[in-house]
XYZ file of C-alpha atoms in Angstrom:
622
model
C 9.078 -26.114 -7.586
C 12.484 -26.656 -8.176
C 12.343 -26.580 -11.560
C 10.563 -23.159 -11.238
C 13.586 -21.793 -9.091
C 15.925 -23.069 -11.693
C 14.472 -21.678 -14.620
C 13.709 -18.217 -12.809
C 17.691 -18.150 -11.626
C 18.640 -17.086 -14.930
C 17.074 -13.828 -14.199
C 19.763 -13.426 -11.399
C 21.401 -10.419 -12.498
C 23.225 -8.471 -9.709
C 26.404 -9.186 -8.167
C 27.894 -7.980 -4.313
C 30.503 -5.371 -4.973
C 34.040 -4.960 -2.400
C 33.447 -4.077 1.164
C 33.941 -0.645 1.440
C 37.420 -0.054 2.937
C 35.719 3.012 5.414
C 38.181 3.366 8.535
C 35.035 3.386 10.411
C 34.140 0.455 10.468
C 35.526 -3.262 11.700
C 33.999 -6.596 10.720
C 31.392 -7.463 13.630
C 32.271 -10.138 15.431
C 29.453 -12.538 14.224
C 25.828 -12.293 12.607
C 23.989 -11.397 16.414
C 26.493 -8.444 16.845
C 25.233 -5.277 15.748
C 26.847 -1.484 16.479
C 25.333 1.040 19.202
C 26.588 4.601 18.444
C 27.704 6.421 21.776
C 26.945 10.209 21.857
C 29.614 12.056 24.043
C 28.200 14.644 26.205
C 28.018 18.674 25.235
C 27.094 21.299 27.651
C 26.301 23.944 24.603
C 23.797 22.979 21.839
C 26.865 24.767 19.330
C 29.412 22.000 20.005
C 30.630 19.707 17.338
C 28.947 16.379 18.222
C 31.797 13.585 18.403
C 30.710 9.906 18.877
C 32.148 6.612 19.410
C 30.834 2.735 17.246
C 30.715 0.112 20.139
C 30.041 -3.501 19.068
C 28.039 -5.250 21.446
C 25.761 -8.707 20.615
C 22.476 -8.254 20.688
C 21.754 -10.912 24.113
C 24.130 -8.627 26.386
C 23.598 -4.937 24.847
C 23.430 -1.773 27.188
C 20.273 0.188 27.259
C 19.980 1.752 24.266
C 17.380 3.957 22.091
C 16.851 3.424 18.164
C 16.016 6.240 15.958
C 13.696 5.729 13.579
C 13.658 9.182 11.024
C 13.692 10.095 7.504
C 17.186 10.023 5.523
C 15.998 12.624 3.431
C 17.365 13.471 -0.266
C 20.969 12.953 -1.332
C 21.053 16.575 -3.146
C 20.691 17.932 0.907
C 23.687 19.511 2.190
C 25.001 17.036 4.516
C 26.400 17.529 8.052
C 29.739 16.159 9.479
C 29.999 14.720 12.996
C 32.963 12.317 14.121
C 32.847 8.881 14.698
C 35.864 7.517 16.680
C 37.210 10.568 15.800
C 37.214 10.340 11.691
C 35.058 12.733 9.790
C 31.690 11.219 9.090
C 28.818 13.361 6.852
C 25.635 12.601 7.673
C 21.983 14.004 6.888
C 20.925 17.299 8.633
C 17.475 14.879 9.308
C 19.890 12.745 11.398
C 22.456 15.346 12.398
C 19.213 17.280 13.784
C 18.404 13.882 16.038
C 21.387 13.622 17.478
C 21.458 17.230 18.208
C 18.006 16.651 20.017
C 19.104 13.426 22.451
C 22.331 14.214 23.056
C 22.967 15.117 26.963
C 25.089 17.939 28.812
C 27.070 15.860 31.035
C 26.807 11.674 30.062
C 26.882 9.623 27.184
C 24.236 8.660 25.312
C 23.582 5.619 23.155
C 21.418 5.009 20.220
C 21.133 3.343 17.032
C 20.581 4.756 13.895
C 20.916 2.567 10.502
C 22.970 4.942 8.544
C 25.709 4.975 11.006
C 25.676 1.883 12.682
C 25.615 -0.357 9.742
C 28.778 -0.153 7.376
C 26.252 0.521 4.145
C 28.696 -0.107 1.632
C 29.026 -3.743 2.758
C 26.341 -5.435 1.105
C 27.115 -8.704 3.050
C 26.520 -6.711 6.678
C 23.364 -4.908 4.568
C 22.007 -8.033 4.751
C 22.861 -9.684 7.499
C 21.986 -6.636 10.029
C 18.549 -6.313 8.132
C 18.233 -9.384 9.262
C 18.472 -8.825 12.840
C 16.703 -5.214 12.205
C 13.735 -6.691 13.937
C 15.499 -7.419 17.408
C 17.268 -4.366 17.211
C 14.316 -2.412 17.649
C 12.157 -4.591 19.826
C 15.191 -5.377 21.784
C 15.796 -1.009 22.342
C 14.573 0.786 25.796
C 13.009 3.560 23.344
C 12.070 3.931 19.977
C 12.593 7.652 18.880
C 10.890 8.958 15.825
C 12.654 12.551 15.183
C 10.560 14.602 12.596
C 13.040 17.751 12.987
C 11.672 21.234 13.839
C 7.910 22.271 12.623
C 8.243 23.612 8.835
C 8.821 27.347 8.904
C 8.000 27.047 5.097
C 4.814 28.529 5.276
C 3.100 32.006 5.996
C 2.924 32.574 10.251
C -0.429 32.540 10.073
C -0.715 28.577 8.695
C -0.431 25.748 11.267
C 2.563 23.901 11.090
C 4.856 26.553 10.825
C 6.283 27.340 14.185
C 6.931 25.583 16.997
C 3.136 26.102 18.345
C 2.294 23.539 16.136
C 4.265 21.042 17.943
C 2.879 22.542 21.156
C -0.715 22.451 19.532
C -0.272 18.469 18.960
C 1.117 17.149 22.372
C -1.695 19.322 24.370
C -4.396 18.207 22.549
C -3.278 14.633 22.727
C -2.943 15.059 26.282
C -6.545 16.280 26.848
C -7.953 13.766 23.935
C -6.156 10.751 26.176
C -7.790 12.030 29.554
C -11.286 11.335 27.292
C -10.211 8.074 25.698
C -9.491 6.216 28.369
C -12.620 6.377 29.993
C -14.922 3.198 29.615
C -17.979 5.210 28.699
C -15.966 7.084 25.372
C -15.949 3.293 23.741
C -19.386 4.030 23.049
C -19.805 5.518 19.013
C -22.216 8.470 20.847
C -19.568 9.201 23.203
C -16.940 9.165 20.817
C -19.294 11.648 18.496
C -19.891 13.899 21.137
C -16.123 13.858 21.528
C -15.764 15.050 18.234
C -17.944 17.766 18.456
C -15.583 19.037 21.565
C -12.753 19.259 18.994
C -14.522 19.979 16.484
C -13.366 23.652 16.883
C -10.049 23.328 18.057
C -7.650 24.638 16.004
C -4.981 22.336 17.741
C -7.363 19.577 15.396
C -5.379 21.103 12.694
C -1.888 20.791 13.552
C -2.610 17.442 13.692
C -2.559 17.498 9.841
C 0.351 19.335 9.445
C 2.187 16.483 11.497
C 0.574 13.754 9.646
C 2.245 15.221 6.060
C 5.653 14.791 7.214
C 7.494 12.777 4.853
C 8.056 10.314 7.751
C 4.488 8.726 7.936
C 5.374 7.668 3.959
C 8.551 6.455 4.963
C 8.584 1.981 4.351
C 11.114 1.424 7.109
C 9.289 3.525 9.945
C 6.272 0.936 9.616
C 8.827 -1.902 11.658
C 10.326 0.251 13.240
C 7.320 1.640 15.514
C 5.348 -1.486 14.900
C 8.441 -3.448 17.338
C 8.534 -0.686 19.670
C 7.528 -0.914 23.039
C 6.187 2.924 23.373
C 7.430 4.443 20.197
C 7.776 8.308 21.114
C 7.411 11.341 18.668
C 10.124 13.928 18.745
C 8.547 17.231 17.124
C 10.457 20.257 17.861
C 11.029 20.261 21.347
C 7.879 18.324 22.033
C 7.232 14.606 23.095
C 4.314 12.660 22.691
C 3.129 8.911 21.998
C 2.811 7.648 18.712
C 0.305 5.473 19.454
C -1.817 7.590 21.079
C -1.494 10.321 18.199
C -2.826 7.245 15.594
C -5.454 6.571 17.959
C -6.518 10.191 17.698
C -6.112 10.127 13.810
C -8.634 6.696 13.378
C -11.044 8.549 15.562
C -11.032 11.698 13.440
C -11.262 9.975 10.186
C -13.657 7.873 11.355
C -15.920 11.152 11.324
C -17.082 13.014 8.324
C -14.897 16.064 9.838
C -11.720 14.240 9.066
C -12.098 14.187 5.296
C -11.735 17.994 5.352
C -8.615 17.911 7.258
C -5.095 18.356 5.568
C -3.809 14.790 6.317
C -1.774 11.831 4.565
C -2.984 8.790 4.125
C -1.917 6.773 6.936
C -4.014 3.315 6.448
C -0.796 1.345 6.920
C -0.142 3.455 10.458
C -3.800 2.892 11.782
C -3.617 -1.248 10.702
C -0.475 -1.724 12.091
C 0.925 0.541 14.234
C 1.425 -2.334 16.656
C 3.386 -5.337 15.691
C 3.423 -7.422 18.917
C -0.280 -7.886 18.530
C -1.146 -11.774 18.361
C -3.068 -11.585 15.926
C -3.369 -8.181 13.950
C -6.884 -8.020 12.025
C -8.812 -5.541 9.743
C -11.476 -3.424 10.586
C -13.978 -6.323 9.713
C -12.381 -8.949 12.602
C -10.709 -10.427 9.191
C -6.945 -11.920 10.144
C -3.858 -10.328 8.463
C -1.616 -12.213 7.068
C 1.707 -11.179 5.517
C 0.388 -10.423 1.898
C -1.832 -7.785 3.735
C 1.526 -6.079 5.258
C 2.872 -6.152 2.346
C -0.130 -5.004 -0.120
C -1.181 -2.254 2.536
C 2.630 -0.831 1.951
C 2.729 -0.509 -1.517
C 2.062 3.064 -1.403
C 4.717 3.749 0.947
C 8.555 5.141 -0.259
C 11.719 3.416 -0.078
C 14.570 4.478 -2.097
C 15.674 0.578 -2.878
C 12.907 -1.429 -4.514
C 13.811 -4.485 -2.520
C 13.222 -2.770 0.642
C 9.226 -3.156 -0.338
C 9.499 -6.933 1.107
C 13.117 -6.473 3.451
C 11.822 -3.476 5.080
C 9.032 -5.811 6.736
C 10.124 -9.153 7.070
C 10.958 -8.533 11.263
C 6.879 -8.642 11.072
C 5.644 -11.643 13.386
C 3.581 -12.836 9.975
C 6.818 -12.885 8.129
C 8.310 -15.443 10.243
C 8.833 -19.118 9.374
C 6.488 -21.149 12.109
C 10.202 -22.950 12.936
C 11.552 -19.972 14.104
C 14.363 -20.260 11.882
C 14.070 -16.718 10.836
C 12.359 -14.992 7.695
C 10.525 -16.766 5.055
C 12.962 -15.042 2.560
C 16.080 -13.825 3.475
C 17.033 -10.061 3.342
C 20.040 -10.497 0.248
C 20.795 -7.231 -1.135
C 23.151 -8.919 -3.606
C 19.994 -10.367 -5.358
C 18.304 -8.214 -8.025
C 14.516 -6.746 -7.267
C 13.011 -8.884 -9.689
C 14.558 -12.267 -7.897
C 13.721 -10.990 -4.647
C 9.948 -10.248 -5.894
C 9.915 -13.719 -7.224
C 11.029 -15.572 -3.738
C 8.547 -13.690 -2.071
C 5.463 -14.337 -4.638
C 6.773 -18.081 -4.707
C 6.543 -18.436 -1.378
C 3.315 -16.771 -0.591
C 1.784 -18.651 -4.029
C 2.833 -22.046 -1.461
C 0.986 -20.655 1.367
C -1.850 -18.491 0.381
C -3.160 -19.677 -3.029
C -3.981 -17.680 -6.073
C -4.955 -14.569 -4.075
C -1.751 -13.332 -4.362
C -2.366 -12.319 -7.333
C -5.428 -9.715 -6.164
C -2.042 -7.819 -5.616
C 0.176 -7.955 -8.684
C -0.386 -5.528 -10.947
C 1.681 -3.688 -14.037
C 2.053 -1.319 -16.463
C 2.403 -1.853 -20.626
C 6.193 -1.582 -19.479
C 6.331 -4.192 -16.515
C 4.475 -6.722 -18.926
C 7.077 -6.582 -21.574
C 9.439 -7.512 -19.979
C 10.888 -11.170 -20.029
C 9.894 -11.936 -16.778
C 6.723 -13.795 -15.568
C 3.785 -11.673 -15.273
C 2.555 -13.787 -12.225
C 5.045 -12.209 -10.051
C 4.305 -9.647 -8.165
C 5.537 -6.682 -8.606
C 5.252 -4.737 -4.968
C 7.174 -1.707 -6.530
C 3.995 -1.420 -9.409
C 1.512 0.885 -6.846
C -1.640 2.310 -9.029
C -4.790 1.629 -7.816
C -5.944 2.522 -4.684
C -8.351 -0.448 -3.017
C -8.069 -3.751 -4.394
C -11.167 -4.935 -5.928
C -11.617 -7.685 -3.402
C -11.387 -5.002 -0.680
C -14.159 -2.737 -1.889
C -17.111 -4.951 -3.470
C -18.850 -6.352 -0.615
C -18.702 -10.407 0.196
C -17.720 -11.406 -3.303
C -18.378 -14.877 -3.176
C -16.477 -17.693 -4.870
C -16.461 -19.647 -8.027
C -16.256 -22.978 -6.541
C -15.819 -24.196 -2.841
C -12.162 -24.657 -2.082
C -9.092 -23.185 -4.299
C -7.963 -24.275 -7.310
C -5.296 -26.669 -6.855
C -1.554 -24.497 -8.162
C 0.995 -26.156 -10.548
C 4.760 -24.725 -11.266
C 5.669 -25.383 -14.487
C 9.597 -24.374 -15.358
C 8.481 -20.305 -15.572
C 4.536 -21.089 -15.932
C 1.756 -20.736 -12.765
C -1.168 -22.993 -13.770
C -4.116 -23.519 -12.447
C -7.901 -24.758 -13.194
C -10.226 -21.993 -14.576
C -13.256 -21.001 -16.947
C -12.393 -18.115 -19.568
C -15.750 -15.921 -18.992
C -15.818 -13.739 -22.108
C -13.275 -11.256 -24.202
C -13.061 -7.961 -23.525
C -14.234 -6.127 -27.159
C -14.187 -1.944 -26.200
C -12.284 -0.462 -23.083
C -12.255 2.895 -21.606
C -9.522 4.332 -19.355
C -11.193 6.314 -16.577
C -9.262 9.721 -16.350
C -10.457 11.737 -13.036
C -9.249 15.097 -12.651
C -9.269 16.140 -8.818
C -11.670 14.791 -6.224
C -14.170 15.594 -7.693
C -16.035 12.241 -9.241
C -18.226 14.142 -11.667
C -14.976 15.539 -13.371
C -14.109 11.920 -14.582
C -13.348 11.432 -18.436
C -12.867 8.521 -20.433
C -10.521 7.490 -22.993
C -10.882 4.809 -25.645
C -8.260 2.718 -25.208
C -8.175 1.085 -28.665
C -6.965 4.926 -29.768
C -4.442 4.359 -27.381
C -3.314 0.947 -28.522
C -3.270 2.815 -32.558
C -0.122 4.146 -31.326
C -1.298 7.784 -31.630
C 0.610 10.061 -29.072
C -2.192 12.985 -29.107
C -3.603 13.187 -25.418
C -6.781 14.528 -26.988
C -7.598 11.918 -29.184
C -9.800 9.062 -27.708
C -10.744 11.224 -24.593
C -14.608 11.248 -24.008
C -16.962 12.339 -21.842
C -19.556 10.497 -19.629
C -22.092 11.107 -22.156
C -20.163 9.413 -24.773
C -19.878 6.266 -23.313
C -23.342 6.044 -22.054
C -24.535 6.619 -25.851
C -22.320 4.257 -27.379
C -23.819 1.579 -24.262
C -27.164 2.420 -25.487
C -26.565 2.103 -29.423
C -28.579 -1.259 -30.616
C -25.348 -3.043 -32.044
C -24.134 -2.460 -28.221
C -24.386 -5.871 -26.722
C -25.854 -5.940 -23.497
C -25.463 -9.056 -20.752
C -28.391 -7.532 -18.596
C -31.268 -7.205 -21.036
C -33.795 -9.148 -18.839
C -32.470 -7.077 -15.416
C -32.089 -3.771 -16.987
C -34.529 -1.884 -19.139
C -32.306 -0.400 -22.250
C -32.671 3.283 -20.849
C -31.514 1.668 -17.338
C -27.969 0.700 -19.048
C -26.506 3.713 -18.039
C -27.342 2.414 -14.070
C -25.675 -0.877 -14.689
C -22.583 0.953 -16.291
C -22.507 3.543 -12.979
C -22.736 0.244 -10.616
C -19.686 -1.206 -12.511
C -17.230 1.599 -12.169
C -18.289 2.042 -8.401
C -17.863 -1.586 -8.197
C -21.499 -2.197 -6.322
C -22.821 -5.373 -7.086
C -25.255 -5.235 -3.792
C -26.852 -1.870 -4.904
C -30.675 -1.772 -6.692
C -30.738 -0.094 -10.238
C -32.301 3.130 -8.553
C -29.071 4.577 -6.929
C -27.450 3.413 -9.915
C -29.646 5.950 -11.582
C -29.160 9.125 -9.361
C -25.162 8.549 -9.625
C -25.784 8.727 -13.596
C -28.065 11.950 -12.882
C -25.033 13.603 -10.543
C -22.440 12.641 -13.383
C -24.844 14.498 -16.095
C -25.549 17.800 -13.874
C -23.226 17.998 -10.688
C -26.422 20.646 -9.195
C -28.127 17.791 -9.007
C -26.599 16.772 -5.461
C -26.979 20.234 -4.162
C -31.085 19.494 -4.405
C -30.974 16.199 -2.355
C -31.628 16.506 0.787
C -29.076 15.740 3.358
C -29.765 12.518 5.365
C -32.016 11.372 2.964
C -32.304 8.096 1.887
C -31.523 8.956 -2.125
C -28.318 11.112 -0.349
C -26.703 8.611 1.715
C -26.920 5.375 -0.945
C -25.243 8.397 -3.450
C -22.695 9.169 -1.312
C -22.129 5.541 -0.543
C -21.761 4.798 -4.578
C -19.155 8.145 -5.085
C -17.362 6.945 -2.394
C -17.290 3.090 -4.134
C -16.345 5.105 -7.235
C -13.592 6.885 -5.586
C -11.888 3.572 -4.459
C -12.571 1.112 -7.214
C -11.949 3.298 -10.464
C -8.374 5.359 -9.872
C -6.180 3.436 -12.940
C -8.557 1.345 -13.579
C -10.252 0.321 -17.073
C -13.734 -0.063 -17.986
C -14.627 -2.243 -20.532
C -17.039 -4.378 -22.221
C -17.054 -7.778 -23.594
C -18.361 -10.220 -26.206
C -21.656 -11.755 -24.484
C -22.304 -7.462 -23.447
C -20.803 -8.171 -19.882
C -19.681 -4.634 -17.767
C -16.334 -4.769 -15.809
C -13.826 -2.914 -14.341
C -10.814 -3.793 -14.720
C -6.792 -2.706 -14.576
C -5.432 0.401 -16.387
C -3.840 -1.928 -19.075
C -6.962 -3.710 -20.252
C -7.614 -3.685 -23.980
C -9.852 -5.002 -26.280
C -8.983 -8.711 -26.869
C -8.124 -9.525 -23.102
C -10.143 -11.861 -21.724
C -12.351 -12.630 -18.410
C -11.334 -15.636 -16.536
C -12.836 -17.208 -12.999
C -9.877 -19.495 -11.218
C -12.116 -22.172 -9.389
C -12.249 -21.256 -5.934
C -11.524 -17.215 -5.817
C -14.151 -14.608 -5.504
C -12.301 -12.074 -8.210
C -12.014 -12.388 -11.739
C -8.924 -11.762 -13.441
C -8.041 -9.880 -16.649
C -5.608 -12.167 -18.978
C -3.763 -11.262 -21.999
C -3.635 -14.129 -24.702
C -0.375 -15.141 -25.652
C 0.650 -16.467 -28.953
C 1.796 -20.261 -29.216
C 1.707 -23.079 -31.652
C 1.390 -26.127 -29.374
C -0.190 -25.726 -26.390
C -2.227 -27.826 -23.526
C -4.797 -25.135 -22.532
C -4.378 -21.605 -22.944
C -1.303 -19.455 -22.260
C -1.907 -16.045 -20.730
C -0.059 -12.976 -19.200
C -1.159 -11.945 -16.334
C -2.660 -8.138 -16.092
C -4.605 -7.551 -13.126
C -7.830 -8.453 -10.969
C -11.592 -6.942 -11.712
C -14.522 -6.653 -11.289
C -17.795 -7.894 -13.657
C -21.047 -7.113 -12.792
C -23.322 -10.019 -12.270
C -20.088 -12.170 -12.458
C -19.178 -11.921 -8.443
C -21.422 -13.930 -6.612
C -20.492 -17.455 -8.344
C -22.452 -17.069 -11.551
C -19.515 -18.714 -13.877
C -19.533 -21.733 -11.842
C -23.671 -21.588 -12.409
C -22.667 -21.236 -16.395
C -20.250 -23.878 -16.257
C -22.942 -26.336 -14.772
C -25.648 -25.296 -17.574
C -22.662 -25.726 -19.970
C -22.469 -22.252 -21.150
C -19.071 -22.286 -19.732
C -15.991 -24.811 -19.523
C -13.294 -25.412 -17.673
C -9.904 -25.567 -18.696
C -6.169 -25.242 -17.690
C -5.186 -22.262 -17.269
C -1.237 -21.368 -17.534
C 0.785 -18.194 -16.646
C 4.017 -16.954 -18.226
C-alpha cells in the first residue's frame, strides 16, 4: 500500500494559494471554532441588512440556525450587506434568506457557509469542512430557503405565485393528519390515499417544488440529513422536509407519480435522515458509504472534490476510532488525488465492488492516471448493473483476495470472452421504442459524421440472425428467438422466459402493438416490467457481442476487442481494455466499466472454469 501511495503522489498537482487578506475575517482561534453570523434587527423589510462574525467554539455556541440554500450562478447580480460594518456582496439566493429570518426588534444568528467561512483560505476550507458535520447537527434549526415561487411562468401554471407555496404546506398538512394513522401503513390504505389526492391540484405544486435547483444541490444532502427537523422556507411558507419526502416516496411509489413534473430525488428519499443507525435500501440491504457516495453522483457541486467532502460528516464516513473522516477534507489536493484516497480506502474495506461504480469516458481513460480509480465526477448511466438485474449471484464464494502493485490493482479472475461487434444504444426521449443503435467500430474509424453507423432495431436484429453471427444460446434459443435473447440483454433480465422477451421485440417493431394488450394482463405487466428494465440498464450503455456469440451490455466505451472478465467472488462482470506490454505476469488491463452478459450472471464462468473451458489468471489494473 505504501508503495501505491508513493507512486500515485506524483500525480499531486495543486498547491494552497495566500490567505486572502479580506478585513473580514480573523484567524479562528483553533480547529473546533467556527463563525455564527449575527443578523441585527430591522423593523422595515427595505432596510439595509448589517451583520456582525462572532467566533464561538463549537462545545459552548449560542443557539443558532444553519442555512442550507443554493449559491446560485456567479454571472447573478450579487447583493451587498455589511459584515462588521465592511461591504460584503453576496448572492440574491442568500441575500433573499437573510431577508426572510431576520427579526424586527432582536438579533438573530445563523450560519451560512459563504459568509461564515473565510473561502479564500484554503487551509480554513478545509479545516471548517471538517467540522461541517457538527455545525449542522450541533444547530437549533436547519433552514432550507428556496426563495420566492418562480413567477417565470404563465399565471395559470403551478409554481408561479405564491399559491404554490400555499398549495404545498396545506396539502402536507392534511396528507400528515392521514399518515400518521396506524391503519394508512397498510399498501390498501395508502392506495386509497392516493386516490383522495389523486385530484388535487395542490398534488402538483408539489412538482414544481421538487425542480428547484436545491434538491440537485451535493451539499444540501448533509446538511438536512444532520438536521434535527430540517424546515422548508418557500415564499412565506413553512413546512417539514421530511414530511414533504415522505409525501414524494408515497406518490412515486404509485403509477400517478410518473406523470408528475418532478426531479429525481432518489438520494432525498434514501437518505434524508442521517442519524439513522443503520440507513438501508428499499430491499432491508445495509448502506454503506460507497452507496452515499454512488447514489450522489448525479447531484451538482461546482468543485469536483466536493463529490466525496460534501459527505464525509455521514455516520458511514467515519473512522470506527472516532478520529474523524476516513479521508480528510484537503482542498489543497487536486480531484484526481482526492478520488484516489477515497477509492484506496474503500478498495481496503469493501473489495472489488467499488469498482460497480467507476466509470469513464474515451477522455477519462486517456489520461495517465489509473483507470481503477473512481472517478465520482464521471455520472452516465443511470442504475448500476448490480442494482437492476435481480440476485446476480457470484463467481466464487468469498472475494478475490486485492493486491497493490506501485500504480496496478490486481486481483484473481477468468477472462470470459472478447467483445467482436458493439452497438451504442442512442434513445431519443422516453420513449423506449425510439431507441437507435450505432456501430461503434464506425465510431472508433475516426469518422465525425453523426449519421454514419446509426441503425435501427431492425438492423441489429438481422445482423444477430445472419448464419456467420455466432450465437452462445443455440441450444436455449431457437435462431428466430435471437431477437428475445438480444431484448433480455439490453433490459438486463436474466430471470425473464424467452416469451416476454418476444413481445418487447414485437413493441420495438410496431409501437401499436402495446395499445392492443390489454391492461392488467399478464403479457402487459411482464412488458412493462422489461421497458422499465430497459429504461434503467441501457442509458450510455453499449451492447455488444463476443467471440464464443455471448450478448452483453456493457459501458458506453465498449469496443470491439475489449474483453469479458469474472473477478472470483463478484456477481458482475467487468468490461477490460487490453493493454499493450512486452513482459508481463498475467494480463494488463484498463479498466472501463461493469456489465451485464446474459447467461453469464448466475456463476456460470466459475461452472466453465471447473469443466476447463475457462482459466484463471491474474488479473492487473493500470
Amino acid at each position: 500500500m505504501d508503495s501505491l501511495a508513493q507512486e500515485l503522489g506524483n500525480f499531486h498537482l495543486v498547491t494552497s494559494p495566500s490567505p486572502s487578506s479580506n478585513p473580514v475575517y480573523t484567524p479562528l482561534p483553533s480547529a473546533s471554532h467556527f463563525r455564527i453570523l449575527c443578523i441585527e434587527p430591522s423593523g422595515h423589510a427595505s432596510s439595509p441588512i448589517r451583520t456582525r462574525l462572532l467566533p464561538v467554539p463549537l462545545h459552548s455556541a449560542p443557539t443558532y440556525s444553519a442555512i442550507s440554500y443554493v449559491w446560485g450562478s456567479p454571472s447573478l447580480p450579487s447583493q451587498q450587506i455589511t459584515v462588521d460594518n465592511t461591504p460584503v456582496s453576496i448572492t440574491p439566493s442568500l441575500f433573499w434568506a437573510l431577508s426572510r429570518l431576520r427579526l424586527p426588534e432582536q438579533d438573530r444568528l445563523v450560519w451560512a457557509d459563504a459568509v461564515c467561512i473565510n473561502q479564500s483560505d484554503i487551509s480554513e476550507r478545509s479545516s471548517q469542512v471538517a467540522i461541517m458535520n457538527l455545525i449542522y447537527s450541533s444547530a437549533d434549526k436547519v433552514l432550507i430557503c428556496l426563495g420566492s415561487p418562480s413567477h417565470d411562468h404563465d399565471d395559470s401554471e403551478p409554481g408561479s405565485s405564491e399559491l404554490a407555496a400555499e398549495g404545498v404546506a396545506t396539502l402536507l398538512g392534511s396528507m400528515s393528519c392521514i399518515l400518521d394513522r396506524p391503519e394508512a401503513q397498510d399498501s390498501e390504505a395508502q392506495r386509497q390515499i392516493m386516490r383522495q389526492v389523486n385530484d388535487d391540484v395542490r398534488c402538483r405544486h408539489l412538482g414544481a417544488l421538487s425542480a428547484h435547483p436545491w434538491f440537485t444541490r451535493s451539499w444540501v444532502v448533509q446538511e438536512v440529513g444532520l438536521a434535527r427537523d430540517p424546515r422548508i422556507l418557500w415564499g412565506q411558507q413553512e413546512f417539514s422536509y421530511r414530511l414533504f419526502i415522505r409525501a414524494k416516496t408515497l406518490l412515486f411509489s404509485w403509477e400517478w407519480g410518473l406523470h408528475q413534473r418532478s426531479a429525481n430525488l432518489a438520494i432525498h428519499t434514501e437518505w434524508d435522515d442521517w442519524t439513522v443507525a443503520e440507513p438501508r435500501d428499499g430491499n432491508g440491504t445495509k448502506h454503506t458509504f460507497l452507496d452515499l457516495l454512488d447514489h450522489a453522483t448525479l447531484l451538482d457541486c461546482t468543485d469536483p472534490r466536493d463529490r466525496v467532502f460534501a459527505f464525509l460528516g455521514h455516520p458511514l464516513a467515519q473512522k470506527k476510532d472516532g478520529t474523524g473522516p476516513v479521508v480528510w477534507p484537503d482542498y489543497a489536493k487536486s480531484t484526481l488525488d482526492v478520488y484516489r484516497d477515497v477509492s484506496m480506502h474503500l478498495l481496503q474495506t469493501e473489495g472489488l465492488r467499488v469498482l460497480r461504480s467507476a466509470e469513464h469516458t474515451e477522455e477519462s481513460i486517456a489520461e495517465p492516471f489509473p483507470s481503477w480509480i473512481v472517478r465520482w465526477d464521471i455520472a452516465l448511466v443511470n442504475s448500476n448493473i448490480s442494482q437492476v438485474v435481480p440476485s446476480p449471484r457470484p463467481s466464487k464464494s468469498g472475494g478475490s483476495d486485492i493486491i497493490f502493485d506501485t500504480y496496478l490493482l490486481r486481483f484473481m479472475g477468468v477472462v470470459v470472452d472478447r467483445v467482436t461487434k458493439s452497438f451504442i444504444i442512442e434513445r431519443e426521449g422516453t420513449d423506449f421504442t425510439n431507441t437507435r443503435l450505432r456501430d461503434s467500430s464506425v465510431r472508433w474509424a475516426g469518422d465525425g459524421n453523426r449519421g454514419l453507423g446509426l441503425l435501427d432495431y431492425s438492423h441489429v436484429v438481422q445482423y444477430l440472425q445472419r448464419a456467420g453471427t455466432p450465437c452462445a444460446y443455440a441450444t436455449t434459443y431457437r435462431p428466430e428467438e435471437r431477437e428475445a435473447a438480444f431484448a433480455l440483454t439490453i433490459c438486463a433480465r436474466k430471470d425473464v422466459d424467452v416469451l416476454p422477451g418476444v413481445s418487447f421485440c414485437k413493441a420495438m417493431r410496431d409501437p401499436s402493438f402495446c395499445s392492443g394488450l390489454a391492461e392488467g394482463s399478464q403479457e402487459y405487466v411482464e412488458l412493462l416490467n422489461l421497458v422499465g428494465g430497459f429504461q434503467s440498464a441501457s442509458h450510455a450503455r453499449t451492447f455488444f457481442v463476443t467471440e464464443r456469440g455471448y450478448y452483453g451490455l456493457g459501458p458506453g466505451i465498449c469496443r470491439p476487442g475489449d474483453v469479458c472478465t469474472v473477478a472470483l467472488g463478484e456477481t458482475v462482470p467487468y468490461v477490460l481494455r487490453p493493454v499493450e506490454q512486452d513482459e508481463f505476469e498475467g494480463g494488463l488491463y484498463q479498466y472501463c466499466g461493469e456489465a451485464y452478459v446474459h447467461h453469464m450472471m448466475d456463476g456460470e464462468a466459475l461452472e466453465m472454469q471447473r469443466r476447463g473451458v475457462l482459466r484463471p489468471e491474474l488479473v492487473s489494473l493500470c
